[in-house]
PDB file of C-alpha atoms in Angstrom:
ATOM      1  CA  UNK A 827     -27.585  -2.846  -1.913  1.00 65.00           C
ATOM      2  CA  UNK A 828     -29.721   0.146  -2.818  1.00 74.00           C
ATOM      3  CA  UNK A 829     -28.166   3.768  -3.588  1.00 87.00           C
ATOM      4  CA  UNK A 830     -29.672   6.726  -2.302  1.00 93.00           C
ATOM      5  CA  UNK A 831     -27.924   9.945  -3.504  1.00 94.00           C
ATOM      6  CA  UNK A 832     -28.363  12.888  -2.081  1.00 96.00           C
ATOM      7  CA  UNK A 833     -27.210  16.505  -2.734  1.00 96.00           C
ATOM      8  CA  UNK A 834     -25.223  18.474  -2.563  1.00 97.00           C
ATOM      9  CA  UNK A 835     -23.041  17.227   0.660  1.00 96.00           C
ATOM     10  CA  UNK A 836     -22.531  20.741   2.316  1.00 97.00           C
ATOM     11  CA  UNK A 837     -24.159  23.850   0.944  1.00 97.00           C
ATOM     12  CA  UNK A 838     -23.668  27.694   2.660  1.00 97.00           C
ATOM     13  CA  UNK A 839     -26.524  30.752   2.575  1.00 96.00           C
ATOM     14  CA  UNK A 840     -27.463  33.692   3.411  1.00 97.00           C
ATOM     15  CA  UNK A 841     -30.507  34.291   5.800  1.00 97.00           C
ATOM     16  CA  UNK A 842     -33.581  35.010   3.685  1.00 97.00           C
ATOM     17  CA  UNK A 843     -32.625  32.662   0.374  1.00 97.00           C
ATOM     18  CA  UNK A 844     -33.760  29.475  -0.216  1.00 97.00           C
ATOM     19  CA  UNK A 845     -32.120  26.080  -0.622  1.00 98.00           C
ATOM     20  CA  UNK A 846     -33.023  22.971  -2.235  1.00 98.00           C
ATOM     21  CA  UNK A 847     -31.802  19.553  -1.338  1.00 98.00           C
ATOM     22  CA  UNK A 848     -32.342  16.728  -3.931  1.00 97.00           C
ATOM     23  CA  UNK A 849     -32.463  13.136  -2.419  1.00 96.00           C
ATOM     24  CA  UNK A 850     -32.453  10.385  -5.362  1.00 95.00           C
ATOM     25  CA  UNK A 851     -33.396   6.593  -5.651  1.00 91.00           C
ATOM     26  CA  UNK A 852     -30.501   5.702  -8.396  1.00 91.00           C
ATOM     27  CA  UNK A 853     -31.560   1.612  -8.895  1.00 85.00           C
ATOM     28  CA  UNK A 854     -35.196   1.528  -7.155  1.00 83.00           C
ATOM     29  CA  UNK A 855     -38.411   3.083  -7.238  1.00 86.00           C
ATOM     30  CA  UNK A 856     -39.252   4.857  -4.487  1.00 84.00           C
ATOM     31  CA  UNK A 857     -42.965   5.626  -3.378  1.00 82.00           C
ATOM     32  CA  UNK A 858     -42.120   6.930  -0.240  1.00 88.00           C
ATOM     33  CA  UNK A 859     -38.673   8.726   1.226  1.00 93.00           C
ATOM     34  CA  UNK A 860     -37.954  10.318   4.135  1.00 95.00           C
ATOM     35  CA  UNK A 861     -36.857  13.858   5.660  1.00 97.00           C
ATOM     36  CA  UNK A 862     -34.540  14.334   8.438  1.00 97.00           C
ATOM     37  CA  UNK A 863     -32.952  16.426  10.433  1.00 97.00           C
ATOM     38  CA  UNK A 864     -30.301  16.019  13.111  1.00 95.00           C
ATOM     39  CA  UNK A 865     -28.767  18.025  15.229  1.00 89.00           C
ATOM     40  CA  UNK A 866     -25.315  18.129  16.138  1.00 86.00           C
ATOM     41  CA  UNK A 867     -24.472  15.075  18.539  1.00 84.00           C
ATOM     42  CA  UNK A 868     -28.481  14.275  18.477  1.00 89.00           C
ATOM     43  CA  UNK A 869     -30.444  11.874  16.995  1.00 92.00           C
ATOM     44  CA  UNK A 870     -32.529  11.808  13.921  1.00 95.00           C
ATOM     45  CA  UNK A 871     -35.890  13.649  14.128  1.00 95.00           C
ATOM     46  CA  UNK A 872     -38.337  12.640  11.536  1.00 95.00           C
ATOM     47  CA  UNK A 873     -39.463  16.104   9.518  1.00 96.00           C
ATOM     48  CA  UNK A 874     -41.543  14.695   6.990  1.00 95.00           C
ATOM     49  CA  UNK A 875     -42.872  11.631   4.782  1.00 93.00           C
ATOM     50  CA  UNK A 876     -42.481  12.374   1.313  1.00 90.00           C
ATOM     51  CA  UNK A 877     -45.368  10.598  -1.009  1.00 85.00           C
ATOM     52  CA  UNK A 878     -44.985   9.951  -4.756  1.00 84.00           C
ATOM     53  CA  UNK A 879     -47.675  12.121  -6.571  1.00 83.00           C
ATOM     54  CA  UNK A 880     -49.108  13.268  -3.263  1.00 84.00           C
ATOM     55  CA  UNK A 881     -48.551  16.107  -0.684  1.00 89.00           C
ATOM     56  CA  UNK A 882     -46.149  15.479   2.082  1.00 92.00           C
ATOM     57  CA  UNK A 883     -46.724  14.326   5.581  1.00 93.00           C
ATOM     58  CA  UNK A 884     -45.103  16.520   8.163  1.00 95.00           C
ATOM     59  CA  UNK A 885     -44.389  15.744  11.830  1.00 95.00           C
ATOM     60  CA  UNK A 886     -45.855  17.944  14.358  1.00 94.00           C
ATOM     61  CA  UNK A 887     -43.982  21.078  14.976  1.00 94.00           C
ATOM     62  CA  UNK A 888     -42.412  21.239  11.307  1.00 96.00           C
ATOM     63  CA  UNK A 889     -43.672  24.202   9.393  1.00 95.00           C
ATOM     64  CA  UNK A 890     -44.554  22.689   5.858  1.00 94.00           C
ATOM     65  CA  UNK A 891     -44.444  26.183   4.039  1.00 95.00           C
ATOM     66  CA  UNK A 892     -40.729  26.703   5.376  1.00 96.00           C
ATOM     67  CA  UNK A 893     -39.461  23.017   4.520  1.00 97.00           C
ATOM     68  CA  UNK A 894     -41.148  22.467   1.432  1.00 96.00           C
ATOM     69  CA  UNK A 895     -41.483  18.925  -0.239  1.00 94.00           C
ATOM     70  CA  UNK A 896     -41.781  17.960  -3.958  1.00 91.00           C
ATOM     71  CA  UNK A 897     -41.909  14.310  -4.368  1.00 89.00           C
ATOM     72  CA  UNK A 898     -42.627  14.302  -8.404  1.00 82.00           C
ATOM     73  CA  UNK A 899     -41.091  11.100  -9.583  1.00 89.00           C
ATOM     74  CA  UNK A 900     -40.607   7.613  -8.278  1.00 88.00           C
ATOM     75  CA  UNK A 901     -37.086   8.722  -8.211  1.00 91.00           C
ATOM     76  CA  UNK A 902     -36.955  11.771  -6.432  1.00 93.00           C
ATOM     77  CA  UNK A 903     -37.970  13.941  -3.933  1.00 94.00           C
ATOM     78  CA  UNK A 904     -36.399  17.524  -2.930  1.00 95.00           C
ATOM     79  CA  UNK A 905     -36.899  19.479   0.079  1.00 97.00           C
ATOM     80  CA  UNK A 906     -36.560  23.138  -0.228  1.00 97.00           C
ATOM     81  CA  UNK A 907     -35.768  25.154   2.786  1.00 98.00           C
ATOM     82  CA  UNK A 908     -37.125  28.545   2.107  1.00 97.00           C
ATOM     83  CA  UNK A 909     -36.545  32.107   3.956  1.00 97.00           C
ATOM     84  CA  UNK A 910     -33.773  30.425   5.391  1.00 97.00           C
ATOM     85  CA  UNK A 911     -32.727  31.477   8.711  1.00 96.00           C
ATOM     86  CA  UNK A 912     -29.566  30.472  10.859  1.00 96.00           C
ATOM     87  CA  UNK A 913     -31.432  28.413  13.003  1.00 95.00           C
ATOM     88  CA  UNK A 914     -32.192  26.251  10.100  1.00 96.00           C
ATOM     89  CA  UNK A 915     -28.562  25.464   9.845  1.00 96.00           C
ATOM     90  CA  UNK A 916     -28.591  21.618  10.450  1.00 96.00           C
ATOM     91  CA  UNK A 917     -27.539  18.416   8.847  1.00 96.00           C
ATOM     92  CA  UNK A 918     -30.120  17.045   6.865  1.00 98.00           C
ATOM     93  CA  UNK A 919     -31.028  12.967   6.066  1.00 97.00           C
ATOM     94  CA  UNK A 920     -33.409  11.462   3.192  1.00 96.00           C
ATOM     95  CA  UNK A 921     -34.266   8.003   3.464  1.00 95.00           C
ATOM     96  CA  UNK A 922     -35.991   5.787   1.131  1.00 90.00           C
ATOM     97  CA  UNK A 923     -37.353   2.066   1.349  1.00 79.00           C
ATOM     98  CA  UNK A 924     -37.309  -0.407  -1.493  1.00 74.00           C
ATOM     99  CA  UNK A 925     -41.311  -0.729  -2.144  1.00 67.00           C
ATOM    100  CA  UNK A 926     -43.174  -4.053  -1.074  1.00 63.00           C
ATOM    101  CA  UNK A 927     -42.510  -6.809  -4.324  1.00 61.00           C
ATOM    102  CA  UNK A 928     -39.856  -4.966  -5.187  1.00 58.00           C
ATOM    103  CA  UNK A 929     -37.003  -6.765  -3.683  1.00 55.00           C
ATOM    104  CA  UNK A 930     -36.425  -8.724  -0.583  1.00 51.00           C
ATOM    105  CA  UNK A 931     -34.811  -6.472   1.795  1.00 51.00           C
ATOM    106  CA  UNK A 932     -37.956  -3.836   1.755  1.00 55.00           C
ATOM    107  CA  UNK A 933     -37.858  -3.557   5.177  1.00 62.00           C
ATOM    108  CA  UNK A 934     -34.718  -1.594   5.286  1.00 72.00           C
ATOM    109  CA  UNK A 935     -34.441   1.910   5.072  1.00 81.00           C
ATOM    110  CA  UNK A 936     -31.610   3.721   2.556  1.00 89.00           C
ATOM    111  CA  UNK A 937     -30.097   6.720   3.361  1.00 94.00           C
ATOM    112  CA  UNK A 938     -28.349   9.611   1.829  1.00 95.00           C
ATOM    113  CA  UNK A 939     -24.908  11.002   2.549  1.00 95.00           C
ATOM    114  CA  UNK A 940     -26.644  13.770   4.012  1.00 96.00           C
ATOM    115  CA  UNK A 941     -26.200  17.331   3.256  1.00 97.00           C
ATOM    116  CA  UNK A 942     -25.212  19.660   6.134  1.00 97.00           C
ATOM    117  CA  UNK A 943     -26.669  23.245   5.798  1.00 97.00           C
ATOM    118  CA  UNK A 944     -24.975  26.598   7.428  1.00 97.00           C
ATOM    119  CA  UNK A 945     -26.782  29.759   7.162  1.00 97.00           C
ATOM    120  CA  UNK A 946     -25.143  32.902   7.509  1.00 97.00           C
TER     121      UNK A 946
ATOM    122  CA  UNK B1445     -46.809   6.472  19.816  1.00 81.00           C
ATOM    123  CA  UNK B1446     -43.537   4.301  19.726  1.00 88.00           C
ATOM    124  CA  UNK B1447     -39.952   5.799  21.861  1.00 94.00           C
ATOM    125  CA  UNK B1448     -37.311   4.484  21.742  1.00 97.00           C
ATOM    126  CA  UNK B1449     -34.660   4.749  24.450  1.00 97.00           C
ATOM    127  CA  UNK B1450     -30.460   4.316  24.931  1.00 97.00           C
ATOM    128  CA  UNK B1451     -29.647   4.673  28.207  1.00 96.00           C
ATOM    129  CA  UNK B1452     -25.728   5.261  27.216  1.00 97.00           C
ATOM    130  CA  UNK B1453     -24.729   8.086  25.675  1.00 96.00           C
ATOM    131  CA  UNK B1454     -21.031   6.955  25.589  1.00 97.00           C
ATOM    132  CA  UNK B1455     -19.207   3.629  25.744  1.00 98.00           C
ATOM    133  CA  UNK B1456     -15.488   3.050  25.703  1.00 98.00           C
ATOM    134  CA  UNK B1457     -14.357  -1.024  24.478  1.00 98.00           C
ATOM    135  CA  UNK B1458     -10.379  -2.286  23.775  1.00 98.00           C
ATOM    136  CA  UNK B1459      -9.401  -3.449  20.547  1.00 98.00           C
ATOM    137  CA  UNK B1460     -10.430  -7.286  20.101  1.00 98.00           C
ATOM    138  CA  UNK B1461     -12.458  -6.885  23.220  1.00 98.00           C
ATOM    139  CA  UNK B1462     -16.618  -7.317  23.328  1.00 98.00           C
ATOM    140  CA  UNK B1463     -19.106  -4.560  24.007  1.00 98.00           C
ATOM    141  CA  UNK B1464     -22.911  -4.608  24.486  1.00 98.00           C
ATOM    142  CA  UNK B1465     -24.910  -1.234  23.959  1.00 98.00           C
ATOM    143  CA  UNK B1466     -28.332  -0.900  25.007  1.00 98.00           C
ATOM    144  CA  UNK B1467     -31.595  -0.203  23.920  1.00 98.00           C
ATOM    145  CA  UNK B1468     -35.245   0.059  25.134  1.00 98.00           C
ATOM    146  CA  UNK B1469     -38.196   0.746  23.399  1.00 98.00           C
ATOM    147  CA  UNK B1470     -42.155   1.208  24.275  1.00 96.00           C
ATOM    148  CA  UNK B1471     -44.707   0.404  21.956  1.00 94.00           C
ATOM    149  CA  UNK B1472     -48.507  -1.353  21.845  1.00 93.00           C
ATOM    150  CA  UNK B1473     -48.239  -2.910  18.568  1.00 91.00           C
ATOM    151  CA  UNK B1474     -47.638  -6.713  18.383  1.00 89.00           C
ATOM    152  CA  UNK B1475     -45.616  -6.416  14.874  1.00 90.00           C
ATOM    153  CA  UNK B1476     -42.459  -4.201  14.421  1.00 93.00           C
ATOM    154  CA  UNK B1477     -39.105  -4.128  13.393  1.00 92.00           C
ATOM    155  CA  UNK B1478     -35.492  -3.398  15.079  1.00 95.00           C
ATOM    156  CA  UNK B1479     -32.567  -1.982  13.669  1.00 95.00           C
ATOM    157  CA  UNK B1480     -29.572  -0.834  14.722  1.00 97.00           C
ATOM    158  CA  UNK B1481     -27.377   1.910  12.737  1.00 96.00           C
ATOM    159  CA  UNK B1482     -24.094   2.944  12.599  1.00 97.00           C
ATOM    160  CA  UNK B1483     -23.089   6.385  12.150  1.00 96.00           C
ATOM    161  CA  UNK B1484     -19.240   7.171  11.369  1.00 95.00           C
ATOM    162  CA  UNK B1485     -17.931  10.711  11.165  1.00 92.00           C
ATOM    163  CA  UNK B1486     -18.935  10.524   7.329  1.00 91.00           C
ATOM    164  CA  UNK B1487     -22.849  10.938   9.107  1.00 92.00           C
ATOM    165  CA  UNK B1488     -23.633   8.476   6.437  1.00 92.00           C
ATOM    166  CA  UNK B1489     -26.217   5.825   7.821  1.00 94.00           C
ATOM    167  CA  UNK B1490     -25.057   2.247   7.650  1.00 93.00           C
ATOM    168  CA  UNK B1491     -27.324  -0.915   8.887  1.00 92.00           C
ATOM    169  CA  UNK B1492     -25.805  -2.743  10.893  1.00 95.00           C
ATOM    170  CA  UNK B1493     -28.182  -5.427  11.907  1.00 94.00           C
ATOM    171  CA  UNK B1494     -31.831  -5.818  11.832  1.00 93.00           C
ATOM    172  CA  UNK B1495     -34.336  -7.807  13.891  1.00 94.00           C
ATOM    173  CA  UNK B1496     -38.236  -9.056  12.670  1.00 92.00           C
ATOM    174  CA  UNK B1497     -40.459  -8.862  16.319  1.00 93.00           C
ATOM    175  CA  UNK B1498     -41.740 -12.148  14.830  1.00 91.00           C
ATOM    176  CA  UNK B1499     -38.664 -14.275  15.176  1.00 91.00           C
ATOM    177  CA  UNK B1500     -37.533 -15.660  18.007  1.00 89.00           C
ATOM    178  CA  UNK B1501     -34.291 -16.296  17.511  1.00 94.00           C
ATOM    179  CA  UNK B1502     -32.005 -13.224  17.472  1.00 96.00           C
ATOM    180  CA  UNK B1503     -30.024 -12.294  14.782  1.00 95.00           C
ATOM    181  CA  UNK B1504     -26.368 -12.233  14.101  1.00 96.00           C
ATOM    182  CA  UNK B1505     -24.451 -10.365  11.310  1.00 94.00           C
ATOM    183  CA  UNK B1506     -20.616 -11.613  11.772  1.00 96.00           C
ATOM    184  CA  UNK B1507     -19.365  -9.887  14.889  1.00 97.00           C
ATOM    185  CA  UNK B1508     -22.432  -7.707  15.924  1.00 98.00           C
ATOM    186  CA  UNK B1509     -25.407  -9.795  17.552  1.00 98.00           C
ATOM    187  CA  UNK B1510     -28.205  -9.047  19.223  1.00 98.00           C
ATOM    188  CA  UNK B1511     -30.517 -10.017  22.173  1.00 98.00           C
ATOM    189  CA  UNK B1512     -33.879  -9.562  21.691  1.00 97.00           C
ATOM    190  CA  UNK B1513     -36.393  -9.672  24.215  1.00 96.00           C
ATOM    191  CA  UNK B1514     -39.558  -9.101  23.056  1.00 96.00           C
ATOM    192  CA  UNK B1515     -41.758  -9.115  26.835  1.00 95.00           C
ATOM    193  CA  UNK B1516     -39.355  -6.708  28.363  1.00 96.00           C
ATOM    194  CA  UNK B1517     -38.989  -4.478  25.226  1.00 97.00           C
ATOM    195  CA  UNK B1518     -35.086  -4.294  25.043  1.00 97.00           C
ATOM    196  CA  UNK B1519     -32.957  -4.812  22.042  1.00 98.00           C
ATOM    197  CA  UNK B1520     -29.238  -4.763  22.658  1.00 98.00           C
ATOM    198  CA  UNK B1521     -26.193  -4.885  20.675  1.00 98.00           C
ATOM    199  CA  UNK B1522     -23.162  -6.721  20.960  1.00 98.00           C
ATOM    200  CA  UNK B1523     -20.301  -6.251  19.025  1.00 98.00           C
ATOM    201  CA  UNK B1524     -17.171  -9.164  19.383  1.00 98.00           C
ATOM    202  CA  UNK B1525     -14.317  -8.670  18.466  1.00 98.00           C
ATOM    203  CA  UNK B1526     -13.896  -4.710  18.257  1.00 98.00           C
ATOM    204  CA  UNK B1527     -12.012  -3.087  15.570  1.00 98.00           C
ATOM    205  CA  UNK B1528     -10.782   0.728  15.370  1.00 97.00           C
ATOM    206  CA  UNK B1529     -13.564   0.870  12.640  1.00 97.00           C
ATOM    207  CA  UNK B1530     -16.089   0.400  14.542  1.00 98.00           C
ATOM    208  CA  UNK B1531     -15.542   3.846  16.294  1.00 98.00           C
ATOM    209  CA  UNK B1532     -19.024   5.641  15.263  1.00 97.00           C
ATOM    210  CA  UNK B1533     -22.655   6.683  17.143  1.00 97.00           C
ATOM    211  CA  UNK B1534     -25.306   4.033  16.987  1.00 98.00           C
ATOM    212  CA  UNK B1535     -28.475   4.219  17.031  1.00 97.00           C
ATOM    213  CA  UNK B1536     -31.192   2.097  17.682  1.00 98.00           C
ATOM    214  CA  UNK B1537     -34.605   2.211  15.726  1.00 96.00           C
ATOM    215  CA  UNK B1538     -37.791   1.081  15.651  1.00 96.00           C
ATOM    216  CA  UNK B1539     -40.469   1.009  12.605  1.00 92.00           C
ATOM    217  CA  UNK B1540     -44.084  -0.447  12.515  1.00 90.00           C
ATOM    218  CA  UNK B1541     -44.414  -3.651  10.388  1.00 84.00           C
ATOM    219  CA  UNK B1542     -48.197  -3.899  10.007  1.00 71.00           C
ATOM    220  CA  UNK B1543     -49.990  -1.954   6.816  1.00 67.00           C
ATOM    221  CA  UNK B1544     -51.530   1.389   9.222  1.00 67.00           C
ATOM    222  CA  UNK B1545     -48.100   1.703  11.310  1.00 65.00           C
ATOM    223  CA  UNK B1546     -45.760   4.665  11.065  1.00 71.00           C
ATOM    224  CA  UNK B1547     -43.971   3.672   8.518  1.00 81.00           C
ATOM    225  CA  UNK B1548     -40.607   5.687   8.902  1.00 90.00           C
ATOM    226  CA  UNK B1549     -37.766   4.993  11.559  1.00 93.00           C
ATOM    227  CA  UNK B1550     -37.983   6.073  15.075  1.00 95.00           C
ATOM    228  CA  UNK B1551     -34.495   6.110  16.713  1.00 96.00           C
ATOM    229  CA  UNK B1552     -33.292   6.737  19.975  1.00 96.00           C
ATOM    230  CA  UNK B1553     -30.791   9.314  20.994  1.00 95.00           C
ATOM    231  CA  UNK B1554     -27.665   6.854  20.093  1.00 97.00           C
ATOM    232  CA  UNK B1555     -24.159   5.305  21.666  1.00 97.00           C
ATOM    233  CA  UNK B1556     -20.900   6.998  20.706  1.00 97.00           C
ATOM    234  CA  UNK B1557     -18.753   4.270  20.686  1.00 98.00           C
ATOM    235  CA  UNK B1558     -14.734   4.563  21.057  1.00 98.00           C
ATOM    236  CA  UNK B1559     -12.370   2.021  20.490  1.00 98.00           C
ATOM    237  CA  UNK B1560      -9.214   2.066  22.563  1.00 97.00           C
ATOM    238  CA  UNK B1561      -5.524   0.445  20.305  1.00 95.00           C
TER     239      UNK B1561
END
């Protein structure tokens, strides 16, 4: 099947720096991926829709000049957390879907290993 | 705008034994897809079976199957057969099929699953 890669797994920071989360398409071109976050024992909560070439699309509620998206190639897209704050400490998820044409199974959704952030 | 719904927030199933978890879901569009997800302690996502609104019959991947009813909007999953590896939280999810529909996953709150030796 499709590889998403995401990293790192687990990254640590202090309150006030920022962090940036790579999620990578490794045998597909990705238009579109997709930003997560979950809680611990809760579900996922879409954040934002990352677009090829094109600003993001962020849910309701998510503050797009804290959790800032880059999606710059058809291969990757990072999410930067900035001013990072403990509250912000969270595991995070980036999907991707295999384009329409591209393949057969484009109606399932890849995901990353996931990176879990702690702030301190 | 879609929800999805699981009603258990814990189920407990014996070794070799068969569970079903449920799932709701609300929406107004006519074309859509289903998933469940399995989440192990890695928190890596894993498909576990999927389900096109279209099709009437429901689909079956080895020992997890599913009954899909489209008019009463539930989606369940049953697993045969359980193995200590299938210890994990899943989640349900839903995602619009036609060209103007969300096009990322919405998932419900998710099943932790144990399996008893």
């Amino acid at each position: 099947g499709a590889v998403v890669s995401q990293h790192p797994s687990w990254v640590i920071c202090k309150s006030g720096t920022s962090v940036k989360i790579e999620c990578r398409s490794l045998d597909f071109q990705a238009t579109t991926m997709f930003w997560y976050r979950q809680f611990p024992k809760q579900s996922l909560m879409l954040m934002a829709t990352s677009n090829e070439g094109s600003k993001a699309t962020y849910e309701q509620g998510v503050e797009k000049d804290k959790f800032l998206i880059n999606h710059a190639s058809l291969t990757l897209s990072t999410l930067t957390v900035t001013s990072a704050h403990p509250e912000d400490s969270s595991f995070y998820i980036c999907s991707a879907r295999i384009p329409w044409g591209q393949g057969i199974r484009n109606t399932e959704a890849f995901f990353g290993q996931g990176t879990r952030l702690t702030v301190v | 705008a879609q929800t999805v719904t699981q009603s258990q927030p814990e189920m407990s199933v014996q070794e070799a034994e068969t569970v079903t978890l449920s799932c709701t879901y609300d929406t107004s569009e006519s074309d859509y897809y289903l998933f469940w997800y399995k989440q192990p302690p890695s928190r890596q996502m894993i498909l576990v079976i999927r389900q096109e609104a279209y099709k009437q019959q429901n689909a079956t991947e080895n020992r997890f199957s599913v009954n899909f009813q489209k008019a009463a909007k539930s989606f369940s999953l049953k697993i045969s057969d359980s193995q200590l590896g299938d210890a994990a939280m899943y989640f349900c999810a839903y995602r619009s099929a036609g060209k103007t529909g969300r096009r990322a996953l919405t998932f419900g709150s998710g099943t932790r699953l144990q399996v008893q030796p």
